[in-house]
PDB file of C-alpha atoms in Angstrom:
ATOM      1  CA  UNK X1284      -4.719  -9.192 -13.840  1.00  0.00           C
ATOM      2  CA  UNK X1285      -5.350  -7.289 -10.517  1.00  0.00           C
ATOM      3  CA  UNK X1286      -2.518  -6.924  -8.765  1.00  0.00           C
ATOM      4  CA  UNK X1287      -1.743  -5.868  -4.486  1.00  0.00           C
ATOM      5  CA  UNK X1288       1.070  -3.573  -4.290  1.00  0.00           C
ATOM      6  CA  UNK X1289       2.435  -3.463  -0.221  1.00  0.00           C
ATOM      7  CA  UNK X1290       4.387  -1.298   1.961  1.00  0.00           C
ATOM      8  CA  UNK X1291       4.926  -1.239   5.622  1.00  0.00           C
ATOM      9  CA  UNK X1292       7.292   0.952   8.416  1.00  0.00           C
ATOM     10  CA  UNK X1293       6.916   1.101  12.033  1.00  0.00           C
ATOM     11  CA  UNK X1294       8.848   4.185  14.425  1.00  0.00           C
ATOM     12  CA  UNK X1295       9.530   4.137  17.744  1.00  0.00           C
ATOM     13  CA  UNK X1296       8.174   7.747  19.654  1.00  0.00           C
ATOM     14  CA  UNK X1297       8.464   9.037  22.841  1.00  0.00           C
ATOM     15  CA  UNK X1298       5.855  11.318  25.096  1.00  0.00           C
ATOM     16  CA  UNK X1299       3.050  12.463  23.018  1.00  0.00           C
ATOM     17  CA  UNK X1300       3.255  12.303  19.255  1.00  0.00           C
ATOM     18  CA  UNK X1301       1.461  14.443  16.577  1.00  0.00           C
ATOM     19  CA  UNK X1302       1.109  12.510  13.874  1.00  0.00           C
ATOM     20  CA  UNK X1303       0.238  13.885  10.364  1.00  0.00           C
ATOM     21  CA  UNK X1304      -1.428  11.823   7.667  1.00  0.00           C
ATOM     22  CA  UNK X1305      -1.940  13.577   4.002  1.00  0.00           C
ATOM     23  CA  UNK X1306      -3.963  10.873   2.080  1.00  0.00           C
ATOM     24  CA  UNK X1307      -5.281  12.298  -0.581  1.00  0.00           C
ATOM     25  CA  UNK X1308      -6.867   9.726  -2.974  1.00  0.00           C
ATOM     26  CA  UNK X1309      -6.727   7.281   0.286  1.00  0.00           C
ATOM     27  CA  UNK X1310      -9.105   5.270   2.777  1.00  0.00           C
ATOM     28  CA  UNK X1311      -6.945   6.042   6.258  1.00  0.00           C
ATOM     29  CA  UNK X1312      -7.940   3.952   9.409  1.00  0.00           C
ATOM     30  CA  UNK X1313      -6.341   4.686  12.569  1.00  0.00           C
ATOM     31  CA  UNK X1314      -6.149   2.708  15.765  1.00  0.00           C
ATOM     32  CA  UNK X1315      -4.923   3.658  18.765  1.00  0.00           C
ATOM     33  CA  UNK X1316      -2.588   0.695  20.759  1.00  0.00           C
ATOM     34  CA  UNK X1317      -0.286   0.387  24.214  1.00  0.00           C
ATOM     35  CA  UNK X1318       2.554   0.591  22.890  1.00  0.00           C
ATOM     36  CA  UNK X1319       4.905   3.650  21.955  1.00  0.00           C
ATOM     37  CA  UNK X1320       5.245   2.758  18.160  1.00  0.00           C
ATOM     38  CA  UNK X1321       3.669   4.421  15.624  1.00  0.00           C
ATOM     39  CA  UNK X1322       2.818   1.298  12.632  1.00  0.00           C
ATOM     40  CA  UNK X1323       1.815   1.821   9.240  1.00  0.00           C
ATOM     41  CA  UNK X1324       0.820  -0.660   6.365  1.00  0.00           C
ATOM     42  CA  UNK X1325      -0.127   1.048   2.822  1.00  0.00           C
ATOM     43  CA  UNK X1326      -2.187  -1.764   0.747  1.00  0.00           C
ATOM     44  CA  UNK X1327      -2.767  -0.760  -2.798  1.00  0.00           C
ATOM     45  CA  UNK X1328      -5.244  -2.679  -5.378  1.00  0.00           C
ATOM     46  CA  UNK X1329      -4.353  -2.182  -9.461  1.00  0.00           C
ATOM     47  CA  UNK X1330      -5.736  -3.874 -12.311  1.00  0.00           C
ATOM     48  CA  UNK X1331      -4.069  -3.714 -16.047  1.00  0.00           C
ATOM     49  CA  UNK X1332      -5.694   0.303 -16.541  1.00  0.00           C
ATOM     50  CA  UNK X1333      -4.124   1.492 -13.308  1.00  0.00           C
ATOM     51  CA  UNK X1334      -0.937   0.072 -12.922  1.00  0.00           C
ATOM     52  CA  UNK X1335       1.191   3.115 -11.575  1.00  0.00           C
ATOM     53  CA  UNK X1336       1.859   1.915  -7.884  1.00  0.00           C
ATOM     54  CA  UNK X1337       1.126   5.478  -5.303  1.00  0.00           C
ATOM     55  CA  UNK X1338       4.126   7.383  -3.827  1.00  0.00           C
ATOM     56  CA  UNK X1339       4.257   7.407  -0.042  1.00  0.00           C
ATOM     57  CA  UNK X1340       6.982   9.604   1.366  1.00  0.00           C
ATOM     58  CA  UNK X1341       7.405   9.119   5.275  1.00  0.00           C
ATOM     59  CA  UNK X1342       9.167  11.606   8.082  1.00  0.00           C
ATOM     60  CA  UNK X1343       9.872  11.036  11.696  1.00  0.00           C
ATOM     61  CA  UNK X1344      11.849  12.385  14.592  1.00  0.00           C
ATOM     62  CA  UNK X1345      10.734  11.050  18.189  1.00  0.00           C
ATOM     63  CA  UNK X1346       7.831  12.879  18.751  1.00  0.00           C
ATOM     64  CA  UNK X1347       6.515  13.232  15.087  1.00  0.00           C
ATOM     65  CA  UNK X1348       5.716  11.103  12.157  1.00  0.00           C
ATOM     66  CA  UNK X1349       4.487  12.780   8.692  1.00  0.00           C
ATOM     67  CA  UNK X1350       3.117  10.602   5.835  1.00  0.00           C
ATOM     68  CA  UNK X1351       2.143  11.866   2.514  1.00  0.00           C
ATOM     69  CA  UNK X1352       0.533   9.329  -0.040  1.00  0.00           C
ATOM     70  CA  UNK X1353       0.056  10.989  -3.798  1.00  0.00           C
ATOM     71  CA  UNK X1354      -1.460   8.972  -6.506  1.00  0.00           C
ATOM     72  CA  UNK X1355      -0.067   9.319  -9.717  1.00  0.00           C
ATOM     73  CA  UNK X1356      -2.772   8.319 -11.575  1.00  0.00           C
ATOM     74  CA  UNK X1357      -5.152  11.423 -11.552  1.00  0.00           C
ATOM     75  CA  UNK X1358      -8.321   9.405 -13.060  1.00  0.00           C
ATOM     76  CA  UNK X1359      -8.716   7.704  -9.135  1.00  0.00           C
ATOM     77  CA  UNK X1360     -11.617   9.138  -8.230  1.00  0.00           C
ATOM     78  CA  UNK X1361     -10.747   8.531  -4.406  1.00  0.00           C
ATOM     79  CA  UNK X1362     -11.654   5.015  -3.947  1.00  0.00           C
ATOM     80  CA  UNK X1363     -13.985   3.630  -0.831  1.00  0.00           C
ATOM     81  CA  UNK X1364     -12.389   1.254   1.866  1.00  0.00           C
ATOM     82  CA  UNK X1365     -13.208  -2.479   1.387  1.00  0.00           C
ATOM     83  CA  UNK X1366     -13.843  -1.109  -2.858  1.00  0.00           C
ATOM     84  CA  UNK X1367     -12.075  -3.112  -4.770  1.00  0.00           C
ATOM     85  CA  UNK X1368      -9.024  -1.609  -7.380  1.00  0.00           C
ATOM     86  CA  UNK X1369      -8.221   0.846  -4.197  1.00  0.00           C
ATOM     87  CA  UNK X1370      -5.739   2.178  -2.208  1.00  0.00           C
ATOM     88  CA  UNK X1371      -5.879   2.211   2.108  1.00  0.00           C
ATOM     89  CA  UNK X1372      -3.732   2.599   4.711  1.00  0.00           C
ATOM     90  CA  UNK X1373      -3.741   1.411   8.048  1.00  0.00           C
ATOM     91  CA  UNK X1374      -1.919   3.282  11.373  1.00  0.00           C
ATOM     92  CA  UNK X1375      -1.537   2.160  14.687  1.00  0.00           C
ATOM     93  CA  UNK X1376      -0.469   5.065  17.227  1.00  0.00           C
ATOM     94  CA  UNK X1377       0.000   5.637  21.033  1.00  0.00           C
ATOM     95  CA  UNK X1378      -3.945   6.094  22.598  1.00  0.00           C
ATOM     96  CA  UNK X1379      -2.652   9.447  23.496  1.00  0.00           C
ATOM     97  CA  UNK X1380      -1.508  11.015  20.129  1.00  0.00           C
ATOM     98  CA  UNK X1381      -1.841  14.288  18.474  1.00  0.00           C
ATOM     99  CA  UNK X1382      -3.485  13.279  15.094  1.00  0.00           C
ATOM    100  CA  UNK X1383      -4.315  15.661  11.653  1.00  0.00           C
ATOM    101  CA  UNK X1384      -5.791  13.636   8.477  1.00  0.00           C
ATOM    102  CA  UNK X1385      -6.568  14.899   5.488  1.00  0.00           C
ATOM    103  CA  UNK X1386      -8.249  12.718   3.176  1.00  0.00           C
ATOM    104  CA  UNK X1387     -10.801  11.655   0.452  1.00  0.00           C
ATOM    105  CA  UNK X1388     -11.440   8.551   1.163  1.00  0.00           C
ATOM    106  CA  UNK X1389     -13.158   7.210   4.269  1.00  0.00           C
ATOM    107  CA  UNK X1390     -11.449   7.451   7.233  1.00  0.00           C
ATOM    108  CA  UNK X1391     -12.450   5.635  10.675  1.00  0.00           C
ATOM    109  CA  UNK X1392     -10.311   6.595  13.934  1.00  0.00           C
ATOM    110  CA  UNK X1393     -10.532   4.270  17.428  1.00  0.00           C
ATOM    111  CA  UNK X1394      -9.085   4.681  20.595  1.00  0.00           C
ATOM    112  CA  UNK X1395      -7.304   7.830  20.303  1.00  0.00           C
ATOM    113  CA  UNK X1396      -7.319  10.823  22.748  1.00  0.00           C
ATOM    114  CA  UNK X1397      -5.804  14.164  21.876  1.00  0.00           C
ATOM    115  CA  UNK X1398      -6.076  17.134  19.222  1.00  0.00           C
ATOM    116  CA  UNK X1399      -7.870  15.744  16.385  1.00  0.00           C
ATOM    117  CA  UNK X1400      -7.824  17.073  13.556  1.00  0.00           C
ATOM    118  CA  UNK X1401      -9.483  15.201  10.724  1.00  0.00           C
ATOM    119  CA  UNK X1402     -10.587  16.588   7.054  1.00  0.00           C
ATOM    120  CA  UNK X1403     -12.540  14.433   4.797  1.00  0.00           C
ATOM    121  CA  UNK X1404     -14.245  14.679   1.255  1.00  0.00           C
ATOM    122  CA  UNK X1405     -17.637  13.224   0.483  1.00  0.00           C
ATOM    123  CA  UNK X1406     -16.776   9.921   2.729  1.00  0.00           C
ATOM    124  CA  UNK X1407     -18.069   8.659   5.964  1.00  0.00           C
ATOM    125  CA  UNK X1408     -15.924   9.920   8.515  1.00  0.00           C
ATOM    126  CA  UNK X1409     -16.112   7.447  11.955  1.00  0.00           C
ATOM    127  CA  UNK X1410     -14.842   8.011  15.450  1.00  0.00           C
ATOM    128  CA  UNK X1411     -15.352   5.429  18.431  1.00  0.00           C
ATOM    129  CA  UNK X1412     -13.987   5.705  21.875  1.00  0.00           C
ATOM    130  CA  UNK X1413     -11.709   8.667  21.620  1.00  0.00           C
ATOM    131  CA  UNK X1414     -11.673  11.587  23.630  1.00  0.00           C
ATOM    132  CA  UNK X1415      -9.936  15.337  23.659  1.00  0.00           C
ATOM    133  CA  UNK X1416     -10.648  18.510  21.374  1.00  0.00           C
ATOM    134  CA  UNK X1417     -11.934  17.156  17.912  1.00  0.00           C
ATOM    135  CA  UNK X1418     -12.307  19.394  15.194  1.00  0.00           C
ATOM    136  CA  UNK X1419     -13.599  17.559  11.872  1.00  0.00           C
ATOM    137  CA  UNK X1420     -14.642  19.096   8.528  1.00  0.00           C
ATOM    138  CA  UNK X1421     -16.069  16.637   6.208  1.00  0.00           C
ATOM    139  CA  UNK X1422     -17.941  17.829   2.606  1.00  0.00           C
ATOM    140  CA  UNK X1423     -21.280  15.225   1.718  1.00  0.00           C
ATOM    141  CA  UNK X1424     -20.237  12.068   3.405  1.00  0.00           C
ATOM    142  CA  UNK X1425     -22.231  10.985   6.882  1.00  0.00           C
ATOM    143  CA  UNK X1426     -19.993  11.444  10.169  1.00  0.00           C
ATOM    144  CA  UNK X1427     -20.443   9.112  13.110  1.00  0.00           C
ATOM    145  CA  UNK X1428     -18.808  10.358  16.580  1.00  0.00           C
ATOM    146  CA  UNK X1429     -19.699   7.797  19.061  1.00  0.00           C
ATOM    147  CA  UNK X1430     -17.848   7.297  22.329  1.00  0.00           C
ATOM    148  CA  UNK X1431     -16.641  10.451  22.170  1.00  0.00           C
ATOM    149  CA  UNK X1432     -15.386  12.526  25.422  1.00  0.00           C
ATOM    150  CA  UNK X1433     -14.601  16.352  25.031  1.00  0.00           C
ATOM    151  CA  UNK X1434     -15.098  18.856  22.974  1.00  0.00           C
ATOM    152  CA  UNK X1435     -16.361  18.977  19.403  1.00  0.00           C
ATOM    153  CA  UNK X1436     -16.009  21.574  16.529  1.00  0.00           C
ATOM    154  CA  UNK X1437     -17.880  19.884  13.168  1.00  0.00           C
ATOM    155  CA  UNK X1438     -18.156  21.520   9.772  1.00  0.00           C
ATOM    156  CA  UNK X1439     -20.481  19.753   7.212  1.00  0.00           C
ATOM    157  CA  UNK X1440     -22.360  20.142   3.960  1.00  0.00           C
ATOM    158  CA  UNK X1441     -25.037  17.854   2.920  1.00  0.00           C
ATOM    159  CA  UNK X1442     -23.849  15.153   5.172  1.00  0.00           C
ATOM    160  CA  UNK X1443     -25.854  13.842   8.414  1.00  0.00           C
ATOM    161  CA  UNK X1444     -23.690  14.260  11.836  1.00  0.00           C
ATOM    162  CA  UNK X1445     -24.486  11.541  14.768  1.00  0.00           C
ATOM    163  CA  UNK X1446     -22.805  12.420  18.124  1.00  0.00           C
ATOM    164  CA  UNK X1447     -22.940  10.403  20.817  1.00  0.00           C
ATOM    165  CA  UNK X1448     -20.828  10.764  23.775  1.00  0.00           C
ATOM    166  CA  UNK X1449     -19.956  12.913  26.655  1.00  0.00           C
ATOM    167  CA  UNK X1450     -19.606  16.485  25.182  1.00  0.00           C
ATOM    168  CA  UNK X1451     -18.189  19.477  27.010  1.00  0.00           C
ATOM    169  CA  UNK X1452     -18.845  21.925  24.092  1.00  0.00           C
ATOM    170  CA  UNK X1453     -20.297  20.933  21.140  1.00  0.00           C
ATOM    171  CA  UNK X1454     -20.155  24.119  17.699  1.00  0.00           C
ATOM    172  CA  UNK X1455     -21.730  22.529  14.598  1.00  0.00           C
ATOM    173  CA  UNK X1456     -22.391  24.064  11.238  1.00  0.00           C
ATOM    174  CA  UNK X1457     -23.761  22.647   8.400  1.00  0.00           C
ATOM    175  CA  UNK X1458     -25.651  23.322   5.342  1.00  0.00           C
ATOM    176  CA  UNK X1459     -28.132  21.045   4.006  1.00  0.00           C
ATOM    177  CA  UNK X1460     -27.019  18.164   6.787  1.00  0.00           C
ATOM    178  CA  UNK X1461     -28.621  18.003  10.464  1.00  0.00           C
ATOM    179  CA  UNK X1462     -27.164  17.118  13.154  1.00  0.00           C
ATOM    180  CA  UNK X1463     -28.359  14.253  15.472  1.00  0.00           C
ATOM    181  CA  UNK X1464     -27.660  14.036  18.919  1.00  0.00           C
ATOM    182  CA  UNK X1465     -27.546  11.144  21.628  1.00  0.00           C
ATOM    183  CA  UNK X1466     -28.247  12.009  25.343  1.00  0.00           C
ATOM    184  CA  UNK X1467     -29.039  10.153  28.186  1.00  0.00           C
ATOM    185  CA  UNK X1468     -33.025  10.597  29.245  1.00  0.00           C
ATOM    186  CA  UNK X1469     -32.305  12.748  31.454  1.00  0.00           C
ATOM    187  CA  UNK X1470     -29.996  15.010  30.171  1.00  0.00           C
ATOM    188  CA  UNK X1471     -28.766  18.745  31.435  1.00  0.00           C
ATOM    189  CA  UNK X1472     -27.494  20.746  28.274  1.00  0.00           C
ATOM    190  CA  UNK X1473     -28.666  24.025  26.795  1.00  0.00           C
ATOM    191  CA  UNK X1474     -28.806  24.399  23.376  1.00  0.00           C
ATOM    192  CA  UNK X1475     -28.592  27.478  20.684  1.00  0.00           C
ATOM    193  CA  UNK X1476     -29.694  26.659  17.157  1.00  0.00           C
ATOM    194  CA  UNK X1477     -30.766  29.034  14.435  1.00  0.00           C
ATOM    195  CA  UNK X1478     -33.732  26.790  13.586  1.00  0.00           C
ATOM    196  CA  UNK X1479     -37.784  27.454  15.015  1.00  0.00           C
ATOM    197  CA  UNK X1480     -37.624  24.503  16.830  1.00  0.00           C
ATOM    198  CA  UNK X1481     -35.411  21.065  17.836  1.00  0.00           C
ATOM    199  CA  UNK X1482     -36.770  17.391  16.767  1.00  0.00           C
ATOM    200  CA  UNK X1483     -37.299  15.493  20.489  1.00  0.00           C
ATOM    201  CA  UNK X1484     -37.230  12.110  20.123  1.00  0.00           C
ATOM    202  CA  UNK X1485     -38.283   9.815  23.526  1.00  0.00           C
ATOM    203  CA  UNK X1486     -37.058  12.683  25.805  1.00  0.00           C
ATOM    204  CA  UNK X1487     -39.200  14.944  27.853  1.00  0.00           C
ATOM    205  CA  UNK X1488     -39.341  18.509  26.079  1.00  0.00           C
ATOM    206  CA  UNK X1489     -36.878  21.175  26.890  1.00  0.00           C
ATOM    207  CA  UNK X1490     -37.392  24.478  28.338  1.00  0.00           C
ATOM    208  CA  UNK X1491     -37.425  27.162  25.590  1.00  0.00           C
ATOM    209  CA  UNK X1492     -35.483  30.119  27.344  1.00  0.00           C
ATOM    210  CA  UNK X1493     -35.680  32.380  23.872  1.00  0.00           C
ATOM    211  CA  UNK X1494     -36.161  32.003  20.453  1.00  0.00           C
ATOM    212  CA  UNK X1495     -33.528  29.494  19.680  1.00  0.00           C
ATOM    213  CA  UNK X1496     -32.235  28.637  23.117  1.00  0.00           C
ATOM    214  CA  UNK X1497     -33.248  25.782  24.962  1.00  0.00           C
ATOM    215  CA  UNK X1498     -31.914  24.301  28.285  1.00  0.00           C
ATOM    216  CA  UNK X1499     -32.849  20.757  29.259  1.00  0.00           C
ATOM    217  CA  UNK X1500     -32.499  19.713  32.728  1.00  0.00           C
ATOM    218  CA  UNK X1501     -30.900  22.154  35.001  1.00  0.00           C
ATOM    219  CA  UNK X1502     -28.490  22.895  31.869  1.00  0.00           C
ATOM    220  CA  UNK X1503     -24.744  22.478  32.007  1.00  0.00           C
ATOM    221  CA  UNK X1504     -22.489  21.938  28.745  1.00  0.00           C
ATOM    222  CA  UNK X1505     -23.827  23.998  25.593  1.00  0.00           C
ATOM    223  CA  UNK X1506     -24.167  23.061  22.034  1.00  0.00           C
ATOM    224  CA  UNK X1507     -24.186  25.331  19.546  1.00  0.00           C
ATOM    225  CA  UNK X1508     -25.464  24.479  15.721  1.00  0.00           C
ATOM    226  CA  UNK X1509     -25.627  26.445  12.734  1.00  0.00           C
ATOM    227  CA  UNK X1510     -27.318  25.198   9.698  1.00  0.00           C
ATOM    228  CA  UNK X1511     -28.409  26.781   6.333  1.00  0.00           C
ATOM    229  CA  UNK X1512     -31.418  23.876   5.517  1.00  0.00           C
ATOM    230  CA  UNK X1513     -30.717  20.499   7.878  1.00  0.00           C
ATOM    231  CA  UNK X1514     -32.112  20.315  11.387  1.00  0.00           C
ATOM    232  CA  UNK X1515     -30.944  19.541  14.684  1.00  0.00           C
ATOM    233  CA  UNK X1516     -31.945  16.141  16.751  1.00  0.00           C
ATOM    234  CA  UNK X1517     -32.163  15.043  20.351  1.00  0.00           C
ATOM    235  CA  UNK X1518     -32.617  11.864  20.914  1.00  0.00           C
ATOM    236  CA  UNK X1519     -32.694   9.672  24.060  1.00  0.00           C
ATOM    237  CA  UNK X1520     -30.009   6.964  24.476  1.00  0.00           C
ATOM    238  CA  UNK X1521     -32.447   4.706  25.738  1.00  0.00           C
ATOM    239  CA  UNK X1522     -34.687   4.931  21.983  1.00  0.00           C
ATOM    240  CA  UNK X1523     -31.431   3.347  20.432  1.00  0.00           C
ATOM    241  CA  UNK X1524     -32.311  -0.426  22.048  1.00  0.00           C
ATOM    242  CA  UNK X1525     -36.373  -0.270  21.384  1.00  0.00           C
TER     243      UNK X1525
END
């Protein structure tokens, strides 16, 4: 018979946290609130093969909180938020929060502004509405990055990136996964890519300045993307609603 194995904590912090999440076999969601409390609430699904409940360990002082969640059971595969017979965890921290995750499972941050710091697997990785320096690393699974203000380091393999946002730098590499990018219609960027040419989509075409360099508009903020076989995308905001 399946089974729900539970386990909650809650820490009061002052200033500016970091927060540190090690989640191996984990989903991790994380949700930035008013309030200076960092929340927590580990939800674990077993059935009669897997009954070994996971081992969360949990540090804290008043401007840190460390939690490290190991799962005993080494056949886990690194199960899929919403699966069923998985494990997740769910953290509510200050909006402005330091944050590092490491995990296999998906992970899906909102509403936090800071140094991010997030690691996945072969999951989707999704950020809405935060803002800061992000640097994300993520193996096969898609990332989403929508809402996003500030800067933006990505490292992918075969996974598609979407960005969407207000960037101030944007360094992308990938290998066989493209990135895609959202910008208003009439956008000032320049662009490097090591690719012949970009994909335009609904946007007026850029001004090639040299063989992989491209400025739209009167330029401004520059992206830089690396790939081995993906592609690169600009797209117009206004193509997402047609």
């Amino acid at each position: 018979m399946p089974r729900i194995e539970k386990k909650s904590g809650v820490f009061v912090v002052k200033g500016i946290p970091t927060i540190t999440v090690n989640a191996k076999n984990c989903a991790v969601k994380v949700t930035g609130w008013d309030k200076p409390e960092v929340q927590y609430s580990l939800t674990q699904y077993t059935n009669s093969r897997s009954n070994a409940p996971v081992n969360l360990t949990e540090t804290h002082t008043e401007s840190s909180v460390n939690i490290t969640i190991d799962h005993p059971d080494s056949r886990d595969r690194g199960p899929v938020w919403g699966e069923s017979n998985n494990t997740r965890i769910e953290i509510f921290v200050p909006r402005k929060t330091n944050l590092k995750v490491t995990t296999g499972g998906e992970l899906r941050v909102d509403g936090v502004s800071g140094n991010l710091e997030l690691t996945g697997a072969d999951e989707m990785i999704n950020i809405r509405d935060s803002q800061g320096n992000l640097k994300i690393t993520n193996g096969d699974g898609q990332v989403r990055i929508i809402g996003f203000n500030g800067e933006v380091d990505s490292q992918t393999g075969d996974g598609e990136v979407y960005l969407e946002g207000e960037f101030s730098r944007i360094n992308g590499n990938a290998g066989d996964g493209s990135y895609i990018l959202t910008v208003p219609d009439n956008p000032d960027a320049e662009i490097k890519a090591n690719i012949e040419a970009l994909t335009i989509e609904n946007l007026r075409v850029p001004t090639a300045l040299s063989e992989g360099h491209w400025r739209f508009g009167t330029g401004g903020p520059k992206y830089t993307f690396k790939v081995v076989d993906g592609g690169v995308t600009v797209r117009s905001s206004a193509s997402l609603n047609q």
